[in-house]
Every structure is written in C-alpha cells, then in structure tokens.
CSV table of C-alpha atoms and ligand atoms in Angstrom, one decimal:
chain,number,residue,atom,x,y,z
S,1,MET,CA,-31.1,67.0,-46.6
S,2,ASP,CA,-31.4,65.8,-43.1
S,3,ILE,CA,-28.3,63.7,-43.1
S,4,LYS,CA,-28.9,62.1,-39.7
S,5,LYS,CA,-32.5,61.1,-40.3
S,6,THR,CA,-31.7,59.8,-43.9
S,7,ASP,CA,-28.7,57.7,-42.7
S,8,ASP,CA,-30.9,56.3,-39.6
S,9,THR,CA,-33.4,55.2,-42.2
S,10,TYR,CA,-31.3,53.7,-44.9
S,11,VAL,CA,-27.9,52.8,-43.4
S,12,ALA,CA,-27.7,49.4,-41.4
S,13,HIS,CA,-27.6,50.0,-37.8
S,14,THR,CA,-24.3,48.5,-37.1
S,15,TYR,CA,-22.8,51.8,-35.6
S,16,GLY,CA,-23.7,53.8,-32.6
S,17,ARG,CA,-23.0,57.2,-34.2
S,18,PHE,CA,-22.4,60.5,-32.4
S,19,PRO,CA,-25.0,63.1,-33.4
S,20,VAL,CA,-22.4,65.0,-35.8
S,21,ALA,CA,-21.9,65.1,-39.5
S,22,PHE,CA,-18.6,66.2,-40.4
S,23,VAL,CA,-18.3,68.2,-43.9
S,24,SER,CA,-14.8,69.4,-44.1
S,25,GLY,CA,-11.5,70.2,-42.3
S,26,LYS,CA,-7.9,71.1,-42.4
S,27,GLY,CA,-5.2,69.4,-40.4
S,28,ALA,CA,-6.6,68.7,-36.9
S,29,LYS,CA,-9.6,70.9,-37.5
S,30,LEU,CA,-12.8,69.4,-38.5
S,31,TYR,CA,-16.2,71.2,-39.2
S,32,ASP,CA,-19.6,69.9,-39.0
S,33,ASP,CA,-22.7,70.7,-41.2
S,34,GLU,CA,-23.6,73.6,-38.9
S,35,GLY,CA,-20.1,75.2,-39.2
S,36,LYS,CA,-19.0,74.2,-35.7
S,37,GLU,CA,-15.3,73.7,-35.4
S,38,TYR,CA,-13.5,70.8,-33.7
S,39,ILE,CA,-10.1,69.7,-33.0
S,40,ASP,CA,-9.6,66.0,-33.9
S,41,LEU,CA,-7.8,63.7,-31.6
S,42,SER,CA,-9.2,60.5,-33.2
S,43,THR,CA,-8.3,60.8,-37.0
S,44,GLY,CA,-11.1,58.6,-38.2
S,45,ILE,CA,-9.7,55.9,-35.9
S,46,ALA,CA,-6.1,56.2,-36.8
S,47,THR,CA,-6.4,56.6,-40.5
S,48,ASN,CA,-5.9,60.3,-41.3
S,49,VAL,CA,-2.3,60.3,-40.1
S,50,PHE,CA,-1.6,63.7,-41.2
S,51,GLY,CA,-5.1,65.2,-40.4
S,52,VAL,CA,-7.7,66.2,-42.9
S,53,ALA,CA,-7.0,67.4,-46.4
S,54,ASP,CA,-3.3,67.6,-46.0
S,55,ASP,CA,-1.9,69.4,-49.0
S,56,GLN,CA,1.0,67.0,-49.9
S,57,TRP,CA,-1.3,64.0,-49.5
S,58,VAL,CA,-4.2,65.6,-51.5
S,59,ALA,CA,-1.6,66.4,-54.2
S,60,ALA,CA,-0.3,62.8,-54.3
S,61,VAL,CA,-3.7,61.3,-54.4
S,62,THR,CA,-5.3,63.7,-57.0
S,63,ALA,CA,-2.3,63.3,-59.4
S,64,GLN,CA,-2.9,59.6,-59.5
S,65,LEU,CA,-6.7,60.0,-59.7
S,66,GLY,CA,-6.2,62.1,-62.8
S,67,ASN,CA,-4.0,59.4,-64.4
S,68,VAL,CA,-5.8,56.2,-63.8
S,69,GLN,CA,-8.0,55.3,-60.9
S,70,HIS,CA,-7.8,51.5,-61.3
S,71,THR,CA,-6.4,48.8,-63.6
S,72,SER,CA,-7.0,45.5,-61.7
S,73,ASN,CA,-4.3,43.2,-60.7
S,74,LEU,CA,-3.9,41.9,-64.2
S,75,TYR,CA,-1.4,44.8,-64.8
S,76,TYR,CA,1.4,46.6,-63.3
S,77,THR,CA,1.1,50.1,-61.8
S,78,GLU,CA,4.0,52.3,-60.4
S,79,PRO,CA,2.3,53.4,-57.2
S,80,CYS,CA,1.7,49.7,-56.1
S,81,ALA,CA,5.3,48.6,-57.0
S,82,LYS,CA,6.8,51.8,-55.3
S,83,LEU,CA,4.7,51.3,-52.1
S,84,ALA,CA,5.8,47.6,-51.9
S,85,GLN,CA,9.5,48.5,-52.3
S,86,LEU,CA,9.2,51.3,-49.6
S,87,LEU,CA,7.5,49.0,-47.3
S,88,CYS,CA,10.2,46.3,-47.7
S,89,GLU,CA,13.0,48.6,-47.6
S,90,ARG,CA,11.8,50.2,-44.4
S,91,THR,CA,11.1,46.9,-42.5
S,92,GLY,CA,13.3,44.3,-44.1
S,93,MET,CA,10.2,42.2,-45.1
S,94,LYS,CA,10.5,40.6,-48.5
S,95,LYS,CA,7.1,40.8,-50.2
S,96,VAL,CA,3.8,42.5,-49.8
S,97,PHE,CA,0.2,41.5,-50.5
S,98,PHE,CA,-2.2,44.5,-50.7
S,99,SER,CA,-5.8,44.4,-49.6
S,100,ASN,CA,-8.5,46.9,-48.9
S,101,SER,CA,-8.8,46.8,-45.0
S,102,GLY,CA,-7.1,45.5,-41.9
S,103,ALA,CA,-9.4,42.4,-41.7
S,104,GLU,CA,-8.4,41.4,-45.1
S,105,ALA,CA,-4.7,42.0,-44.4
S,106,ASN,CA,-5.1,39.6,-41.5
S,107,GLU,CA,-7.0,37.1,-43.6
S,108,CYS,CA,-3.9,37.2,-45.9
S,109,ALA,CA,-1.6,36.6,-42.8
S,110,ILE,CA,-3.8,33.7,-41.7
S,111,LYS,CA,-3.9,32.1,-45.1
S,112,THR,CA,-0.1,32.4,-45.4
S,113,ALA,CA,0.5,30.8,-42.2
S,114,ARG,CA,-2.0,28.0,-42.9
S,115,ARG,CA,-0.5,27.4,-46.3
S,116,TRP,CA,3.0,27.4,-45.0
S,117,GLN,CA,2.2,24.7,-42.6
S,118,HIS,CA,0.6,22.6,-45.4
S,119,LEU,CA,3.9,23.1,-47.4
S,120,ASN,CA,6.2,22.3,-44.5
S,121,TYR,CA,4.2,20.0,-42.2
S,122,GLY,CA,1.7,18.4,-44.3
S,123,GLY,CA,-1.1,20.3,-42.8
S,124,GLU,CA,-0.5,18.7,-39.3
S,125,ARG,CA,0.1,22.1,-37.5
S,126,PRO,CA,-3.0,24.3,-38.4
S,127,VAL,CA,-3.5,26.0,-35.0
S,128,ILE,CA,-2.7,29.8,-34.6
S,129,ILE,CA,-2.3,31.1,-31.1
S,130,THR,CA,-3.8,34.6,-30.6
S,131,LEU,CA,-4.2,36.5,-27.5
S,132,LYS,CA,-7.1,37.2,-25.1
S,133,ASN,CA,-8.5,40.6,-25.4
S,134,SER,CA,-7.2,41.0,-29.1
S,135,PHE,CA,-9.0,42.3,-32.0
S,136,HIS,CA,-8.2,41.3,-35.5
S,137,GLY,CA,-11.2,42.2,-37.6
S,138,ARG,CA,-14.9,41.5,-38.5
S,139,THR,CA,-14.8,38.7,-40.9
S,140,ILE,CA,-15.8,35.2,-39.8
S,141,THR,CA,-12.1,34.2,-39.6
S,142,THR,CA,-10.5,37.3,-38.2
S,143,LEU,CA,-13.4,37.3,-35.5
S,144,ALA,CA,-12.4,33.7,-34.7
S,145,ALA,CA,-8.9,35.0,-34.3
S,146,THR,CA,-10.2,37.8,-32.0
S,147,GLY,CA,-9.8,36.8,-28.4
S,148,GLN,CA,-13.0,38.7,-27.1
S,149,ASP,CA,-16.3,36.8,-26.6
S,150,VAL,CA,-18.3,40.1,-27.1
S,151,PHE,CA,-17.6,40.1,-30.7
S,152,HIS,CA,-18.7,36.3,-31.1
S,153,THR,CA,-22.3,36.5,-30.2
S,154,GLU,CA,-24.6,34.8,-32.5
S,155,PHE,CA,-22.2,34.8,-35.5
S,156,GLY,CA,-21.1,31.0,-35.3
S,157,PRO,CA,-19.9,28.7,-36.5
S,158,PHE,CA,-16.6,30.1,-36.8
S,159,THR,CA,-13.3,29.1,-38.5
S,160,GLU,CA,-11.6,26.4,-36.5
S,161,GLY,CA,-8.0,26.3,-35.3
S,162,PHE,CA,-7.5,29.4,-33.1
S,163,VAL,CA,-6.6,29.3,-29.3
S,164,TYR,CA,-6.2,32.2,-27.1
S,165,ALA,CA,-3.2,32.9,-24.7
S,166,ASP,CA,-3.5,35.3,-21.8
S,167,PRO,CA,-0.6,37.8,-22.1
S,168,ASN,CA,-0.9,38.5,-18.5
S,169,VAL,CA,-0.5,35.1,-17.2
S,170,PRO,CA,3.2,33.9,-17.5
S,171,GLY,CA,3.5,30.4,-19.1
S,172,ASP,CA,-0.1,30.4,-20.7
S,173,LEU,CA,1.4,30.8,-24.2
S,174,THR,CA,4.0,28.2,-23.5
S,175,ARG,CA,1.4,25.8,-22.3
S,176,LEU,CA,-0.9,26.4,-25.4
S,177,ALA,CA,2.1,25.8,-27.8
S,178,GLU,CA,2.8,22.5,-26.1
S,179,GLU,CA,-0.7,21.3,-26.1
S,180,ASN,CA,-1.7,22.3,-29.7
S,181,PRO,CA,-0.3,21.6,-33.2
S,182,CYS,CA,0.6,25.2,-33.9
S,183,CYS,CA,2.2,27.0,-36.8
S,184,ALA,CA,2.1,30.6,-35.6
S,185,VAL,CA,1.5,33.1,-32.9
S,186,MET,CA,-0.5,36.3,-33.7
S,187,ILE,CA,-0.1,39.4,-31.5
S,188,GLU,CA,-0.8,43.1,-31.5
S,189,THR,CA,2.0,45.1,-29.8
S,190,VAL,CA,-0.4,47.4,-28.3
S,191,GLN,CA,-3.9,45.9,-28.1
S,192,GLY,CA,-5.9,48.8,-29.5
S,193,GLU,CA,-9.7,47.8,-29.3
S,194,GLY,CA,-8.8,45.7,-26.2
S,195,GLY,CA,-8.1,49.0,-24.3
S,196,VAL,CA,-4.8,50.4,-25.5
S,197,ASN,CA,-2.6,47.9,-23.6
S,198,PRO,CA,0.9,47.5,-24.7
S,199,LEU,CA,2.5,44.0,-24.3
S,200,SER,CA,5.0,43.7,-21.6
S,201,THR,CA,8.7,43.0,-22.4
S,202,GLU,CA,8.3,39.8,-20.4
S,203,PHE,CA,5.6,38.6,-22.6
S,204,VAL,CA,7.4,39.5,-25.8
S,205,ALA,CA,10.3,37.5,-24.5
S,206,GLU,CA,7.9,34.5,-24.0
S,207,VAL,CA,6.7,35.0,-27.5
S,208,ASN,CA,10.3,34.8,-28.8
S,209,ALA,CA,11.2,31.8,-26.8
S,210,VAL,CA,8.0,29.8,-27.7
S,211,ALA,CA,8.3,30.7,-31.4
S,212,GLU,CA,12.1,29.6,-31.4
S,213,LYS,CA,11.4,26.4,-29.6
S,214,HIS,CA,8.4,25.3,-31.7
S,215,GLY,CA,9.4,26.9,-35.0
S,216,LEU,CA,6.3,29.1,-35.0
S,217,LEU,CA,5.8,32.0,-37.3
S,218,ILE,CA,5.4,35.4,-35.5
S,219,ILE,CA,2.5,37.3,-37.0
S,220,VAL,CA,2.2,41.0,-35.8
S,221,ASP,CA,-1.1,42.7,-36.4
S,222,GLU,CA,-0.1,46.3,-37.0
S,223,VAL,CA,-3.4,47.5,-38.3
S,224,GLN,CA,-3.7,50.1,-35.8
S,225,THR,CA,-0.1,50.4,-34.3
S,226,GLY,CA,1.6,50.7,-37.8
S,227,ASN,CA,2.6,53.6,-39.9
S,228,GLY,CA,4.2,55.9,-37.2
S,229,ARG,CA,1.3,55.7,-34.7
S,230,THR,CA,3.6,54.4,-31.8
S,231,GLY,CA,6.4,56.7,-32.4
S,232,ARG,CA,8.2,54.0,-34.5
S,233,LEU,CA,7.3,53.1,-38.2
S,234,TYR,CA,5.8,49.9,-36.9
S,235,GLY,CA,4.8,49.0,-33.3
S,236,TYR,CA,7.1,46.0,-33.2
S,237,MET,CA,10.1,48.2,-33.6
S,238,ASN,CA,9.5,49.3,-30.1
S,239,PHE,CA,10.2,45.7,-28.9
S,240,ASP,CA,12.8,42.9,-29.5
S,241,LEU,CA,10.7,41.3,-32.2
S,242,LYS,CA,11.4,39.8,-35.5
S,243,PRO,CA,8.0,39.1,-37.2
S,244,ASP,CA,7.6,36.8,-40.0
S,245,ILE,CA,4.4,38.5,-41.2
S,246,VAL,CA,3.2,41.9,-40.4
S,247,SER,CA,-0.3,43.1,-41.4
S,248,THR,CA,-1.3,46.8,-41.5
S,249,ALA,CA,-4.1,49.1,-42.7
S,250,LYS,CA,-5.7,52.1,-41.0
S,251,GLY,CA,-3.2,54.7,-41.2
S,252,LEU,CA,-1.3,53.4,-44.2
S,253,GLY,CA,-3.3,55.2,-46.9
S,254,GLY,CA,-3.7,58.4,-44.9
S,255,GLY,CA,-7.4,58.2,-45.1
S,256,LEU,CA,-7.9,55.8,-48.0
S,257,PRO,CA,-8.8,52.2,-47.7
S,258,ILE,CA,-5.7,49.9,-48.1
S,259,GLY,CA,-4.3,47.2,-46.2
S,260,ALA,CA,-1.0,45.4,-46.6
S,261,CYS,CA,0.2,42.1,-45.5
S,262,MET,CA,4.2,42.0,-45.3
S,263,LEU,CA,5.8,38.6,-45.8
S,264,GLY,CA,9.3,37.9,-44.4
S,265,GLU,CA,12.0,35.5,-45.6
S,266,ARG,CA,10.5,32.2,-44.3
S,267,VAL,CA,7.0,32.9,-46.1
S,268,GLN,CA,7.8,35.1,-49.0
S,269,ASP,CA,7.1,32.4,-51.6
S,270,VAL,CA,4.1,30.7,-49.8
S,271,LEU,CA,1.5,32.6,-51.9
S,272,THR,CA,1.8,31.6,-55.6
S,273,PRO,CA,-0.1,32.8,-58.7
S,274,GLY,CA,-3.9,32.2,-58.2
S,275,SER,CA,-3.6,31.3,-54.5
S,276,HIS,CA,-4.8,34.6,-53.2
S,277,GLY,CA,-6.1,38.0,-54.6
S,278,SER,CA,-8.3,41.1,-54.3
S,279,THR,CA,-9.9,43.1,-57.0
S,280,PHE,CA,-9.2,46.5,-55.5
S,281,GLY,CA,-6.1,45.4,-53.5
S,282,GLY,CA,-3.0,47.7,-54.6
S,283,ASN,CA,-5.4,50.2,-56.0
S,284,PRO,CA,-3.1,52.9,-57.6
S,285,VAL,CA,-4.9,55.9,-55.9
S,286,CYS,CA,-4.8,54.3,-52.5
S,287,CYS,CA,-1.1,53.2,-53.1
S,288,ALA,CA,-0.3,56.9,-54.2
S,289,GLY,CA,-1.7,58.2,-51.0
S,290,ALA,CA,0.2,55.4,-48.9
S,291,VAL,CA,3.6,56.3,-50.8
S,292,SER,CA,3.3,59.9,-49.7
S,293,VAL,CA,2.5,58.8,-46.1
S,294,ILE,CA,5.4,56.4,-45.8
S,295,GLU,CA,7.8,58.7,-47.4
S,296,ARG,CA,7.1,61.3,-44.8
S,297,LEU,CA,7.3,59.1,-41.8
S,298,ASP,CA,11.1,59.8,-41.4
S,299,ASP,CA,13.1,60.0,-38.1
S,300,ALA,CA,12.2,63.7,-37.5
S,301,LEU,CA,8.5,63.0,-37.9
S,302,LEU,CA,8.6,60.0,-35.6
S,303,GLU,CA,10.6,62.1,-33.1
S,304,GLY,CA,7.7,64.5,-33.2
S,305,VAL,CA,5.4,61.8,-32.5
S,306,ARG,CA,7.2,60.8,-29.3
S,307,GLN,CA,7.5,64.5,-28.1
S,308,ARG,CA,3.8,65.0,-28.6
S,309,SER,CA,3.1,61.8,-26.7
S,310,GLU,CA,5.3,62.9,-23.9
S,311,TYR,CA,3.4,66.1,-23.7
S,312,ILE,CA,0.1,64.5,-23.5
S,313,ILE,CA,1.4,62.0,-20.9
S,314,ILE,CA,2.9,64.8,-18.7
S,315,GLN,CA,-0.3,66.9,-18.9
S,316,LEU,CA,-2.5,64.1,-18.0
S,317,ASN,CA,-0.5,62.2,-15.4
S,318,GLY,CA,-1.9,62.8,-12.0
S,319,SER,CA,-4.4,65.3,-13.5
S,320,LYS,CA,-7.8,65.3,-11.7
S,321,GLY,CA,-10.1,62.4,-12.8
S,322,VAL,CA,-7.2,60.4,-14.4
S,323,LYS,CA,-6.7,56.9,-12.9
S,324,SER,CA,-3.9,55.8,-15.4
S,325,ILE,CA,-2.6,56.4,-18.9
S,326,SER,CA,-1.5,53.5,-21.3
S,327,GLY,CA,-0.3,53.2,-24.7
S,328,LEU,CA,2.7,54.2,-27.0
S,329,GLY,CA,3.3,57.2,-29.0
S,330,LEU,CA,0.2,58.8,-30.2
S,331,MET,CA,-2.0,55.9,-29.4
S,332,LEU,CA,-3.0,56.4,-25.8
S,333,GLY,CA,-5.8,55.2,-23.5
S,334,ILE,CA,-6.8,57.1,-20.3
S,335,GLU,CA,-8.5,55.3,-17.6
S,336,THR,CA,-11.0,57.8,-16.2
S,337,GLU,CA,-12.8,58.3,-12.9
S,338,ARG,CA,-15.9,59.6,-14.6
S,339,PRO,CA,-17.6,57.0,-17.2
S,340,ALA,CA,-15.6,57.4,-20.3
S,341,LYS,CA,-18.7,57.9,-22.4
S,342,GLU,CA,-19.5,61.1,-20.4
S,343,VAL,CA,-16.1,62.4,-20.9
S,344,ILE,CA,-16.2,61.6,-24.7
S,345,SER,CA,-19.7,63.4,-25.0
S,346,GLY,CA,-18.6,66.4,-22.9
S,347,CYS,CA,-15.5,66.8,-25.2
S,348,LEU,CA,-17.5,66.6,-28.5
S,349,GLU,CA,-19.9,69.2,-27.1
S,350,ARG,CA,-17.0,71.5,-26.5
S,351,GLY,CA,-15.3,70.8,-29.9
S,352,VAL,CA,-12.8,68.1,-29.1
S,353,VAL,CA,-13.1,64.8,-30.8
S,354,VAL,CA,-11.9,61.8,-28.8
S,355,ILE,CA,-13.1,58.1,-28.9
S,356,SER,CA,-13.3,55.1,-26.6
S,357,ALA,CA,-11.5,51.8,-26.2
S,358,LYS,CA,-13.3,49.6,-23.8
S,359,ASN,CA,-13.8,51.5,-20.7
S,360,LYS,CA,-11.1,54.0,-21.6
S,361,VAL,CA,-10.8,57.4,-23.4
S,362,ARG,CA,-8.6,56.7,-26.5
S,363,LEU,CA,-6.5,59.4,-28.2
S,364,LEU,CA,-5.3,58.9,-31.8
S,365,PRO,CA,-4.3,62.5,-33.0
S,366,PRO,CA,-2.8,63.5,-36.3
S,367,LEU,CA,0.9,62.5,-36.1
S,368,ASN,CA,1.9,66.0,-37.1
S,369,ILE,CA,-0.8,67.8,-34.9
S,370,ASP,CA,-0.1,71.5,-34.4
S,371,MET,CA,1.1,72.0,-30.9
S,372,ASP,CA,-1.3,74.9,-30.3
S,373,ASP,CA,-4.2,72.7,-31.5
S,374,LEU,CA,-3.0,69.9,-29.2
S,375,LYS,CA,-2.6,72.1,-26.1
S,376,LYS,CA,-6.1,73.7,-26.6
S,377,ALA,CA,-7.6,70.1,-26.9
S,378,ILE,CA,-5.9,68.7,-24.0
S,379,ASN,CA,-6.9,71.6,-21.8
S,380,ILE,CA,-10.5,70.9,-22.6
S,381,LEU,CA,-10.1,67.2,-22.2
S,382,LYS,CA,-8.5,67.9,-18.7
S,383,GLU,CA,-11.5,70.0,-17.7
S,384,GLU,CA,-13.8,67.3,-18.9
S,385,LEU,CA,-11.9,64.5,-17.0
S,386,ALA,CA,-12.0,66.7,-13.7
S,387,LYS,CA,-15.7,67.2,-13.8
M,401,PLP,C1,-9.1,48.1,-36.8
M,401,PLP,C2,-8.4,46.8,-36.7
M,401,PLP,C3,-8.6,45.8,-37.5
M,401,PLP,C4,-9.6,45.6,-38.5
M,401,PLP,O1,-9.4,46.6,-39.6
M,401,PLP,P1,-10.5,46.9,-40.6
M,401,PLP,O2,-9.9,47.8,-41.6
M,401,PLP,O3,-11.7,47.6,-39.9
M,401,PLP,O4,-10.9,45.7,-41.2
M,401,PLP,C5,-7.8,44.7,-37.3
M,401,PLP,N1,-6.8,44.6,-36.3
M,401,PLP,C6,-6.6,45.6,-35.5
M,401,PLP,C7,-5.5,45.6,-34.5
M,401,PLP,C8,-7.3,46.8,-35.6
M,401,PLP,O5,-7.2,47.9,-34.9
C-alpha cells in the first residue's frame, strides 16, 4: 500500500504532513516504512512522555485491554478511580472530570466557570479573560478562548464571552477585569503553540492580584505543560500560582487519548449528575496508561527532566544560528537564524524529529530520553542550525 498517496486521497487535508510514515519505535527511536531510524525530540507533540512502546506503559495498557476495554460512565472502573485519586493527591485538587482531548478538558473548565458564576452571581459575570497568543483547542468555544486571530478565519460566529489580555503589557489584565463582568482568567504557564513563551513572574503576580481583587477563578491550561513536561508535575508548580481549575491532556495518557479537568475546592461541586459527560471520558485503558505515567513522574524523574533541559540549553546557548532559547524543562523553543522550517526539514532528513511553534523550532523529547540519544540528536540539530 502506498500510505502517503492513500492518505492524501482519503484523509481530510487539515494537516501539512511531513513525507514520512512511522511504523514502529522504542524509546526515543522511531522507524519509518523504509526502515530508516530517527531520534524523536517531539514525542507526537508531547504525548509519548516515555517515548515509544515503553515496556512498563505497554504492560499497564495491555493488561487493562485484556480485562475490559470500555464500560461507559454508567459504571465504576478501578483505573478511572485510581487516576482521579492520584491526580488529586499530587495537586491538592478535589475532583476530576475525564475527557478525550485537551480541547474537551478546556470545554469542561469553561463550562465549570460559567456554571459557577450562574450559581454564585446569577449569571451576571460570564466573561472569561484569556491571553493574547494563547491556544486552547479547536472546538468553536476553545477557539473563541484562543487569543490568536489566525485560528479564527472563516469559522464564526463564535461562543461569546471571551476577552484577551496581553501578558506583555503590564496593567492590561487589570484593565480588562475592571471593564468586564468576569468570572475567570485562563492561562497557559508556557504558551506552547504561541511560541513556547513562559509567563513572567510579574504577570503571574498580576494574575494573582486581579483574581484576588475581583474574586476570579484561575484556570490553568496544562494540556501541553502538564505531566512532567516542564520539570515539575504541572507547569503552574514552577510559579506562585494556586489554580481553581487545571486542565490537561497530551502527555497524561503517555500516547493514548485522555484529557482531565481538575477542580479545586471552590468549584468541586459545580458539576452535578447529568450536567456534563463524555462517552469515552475516563476510558479504563487510557486511565491505566495514565496511572502508569503519573506514578512514574516522581522527584527523581522530574530532576532528570531538569538536567536534560539544562544540557540542551547549555549546548544551544550561543551556538551558531541560535538567536534565543525559551521554555521550561523539556518544552523548549529555539529562535533560529535560518527559517525554522528549513532546520526542521534538514533534521528530519538526517534522522532527527523536531517540530515548530510559530517561527521557532520546538523540542519536546521523551522525559526519560537516553543521554546518548539526546547528545546525538542535539549535535545534528546544532549542525543544521549553523548552516
Ligand atoms: C494541544 C493543546 C490543546 C488542544 O488539545 P487537543 O487534545 O488537541 O484538543 C489545548 N491547549 C493547549 C495549551 C494545547 O497545547
């Protein structure tokens, strides 16, 4: 079968694919349909946290697959209960709603905030402040929450009730909170799709001050920053932040589709029976994978993430063709002198998988990537950056 031709004929053209079809892998190694080997510094966009076909993860997933693959949310399953407990114990949040994706986790966060203001303010504070340059998903509502016009073209009308603060303009968030009847502020601690930009400590202080003054909920979108990616279990743990709602997905299932919306004390009882749901949400196979991921993200593993991050930054800082490096942990953006696209294609050609974020090269390697693989890949990347 000609995979590329068949795909181009029958799959909707929403993606600009690279001319590669991966068929297998192990850890940070990937193999294409011609047997060529690659080192993967992108992990399926921050999903395969322990790389490809990790033994412990495969064992956890296949054990559950052989028990029961799905039951619906009309019944209890152990992996679902266990994952919710783990997430609450590790974050201090009180309840978890499970979905299948990041966008749906954010939909839950938004619905929770909207219902909370109905219960507490009679529906008079519907506005949610999000940030310019943010990304929250592809559904109509999460697109409305996304503060980048490029994603909005020709898909309107959108869900109402979002305004966008510029995190680089001091006082902008404060002004919007004063001008609008708000219930929540929604942020990414590192804007991933926006170009791998961490929030400044000054802006986080403004978020806290505004939330305190106006009684706003703090929603943190940890879809990309979550699950160890930034060197802490969740990105907000790098900052002085106490979120009321945390959404996550991508890395949570270790490569299976699952999202979670974690609810703190103030909102833990907002969603009641029948008010929200998802057929596949909390699927036991996905939850079994996620349990095995979260259980392994201990202090030693997170320390390893920070060490690998430091290694990459030291290697690339001041290296030829590198203008700047941004990000946290193993979520890094490289501002390049060559067009990022050329660097990415050059790397792929030479067996190193990296992706873009706006005009940057983005690195999202496996959190436990073997140091030899990492060194080899970074050397090739450095050569491509310097061309
Ligand atoms: C990827 C991403 C989403 C959307 O997640 P999907 O699983 O693609 O729906 C939302 N928010 C952030 C911050 C993301 O990086």
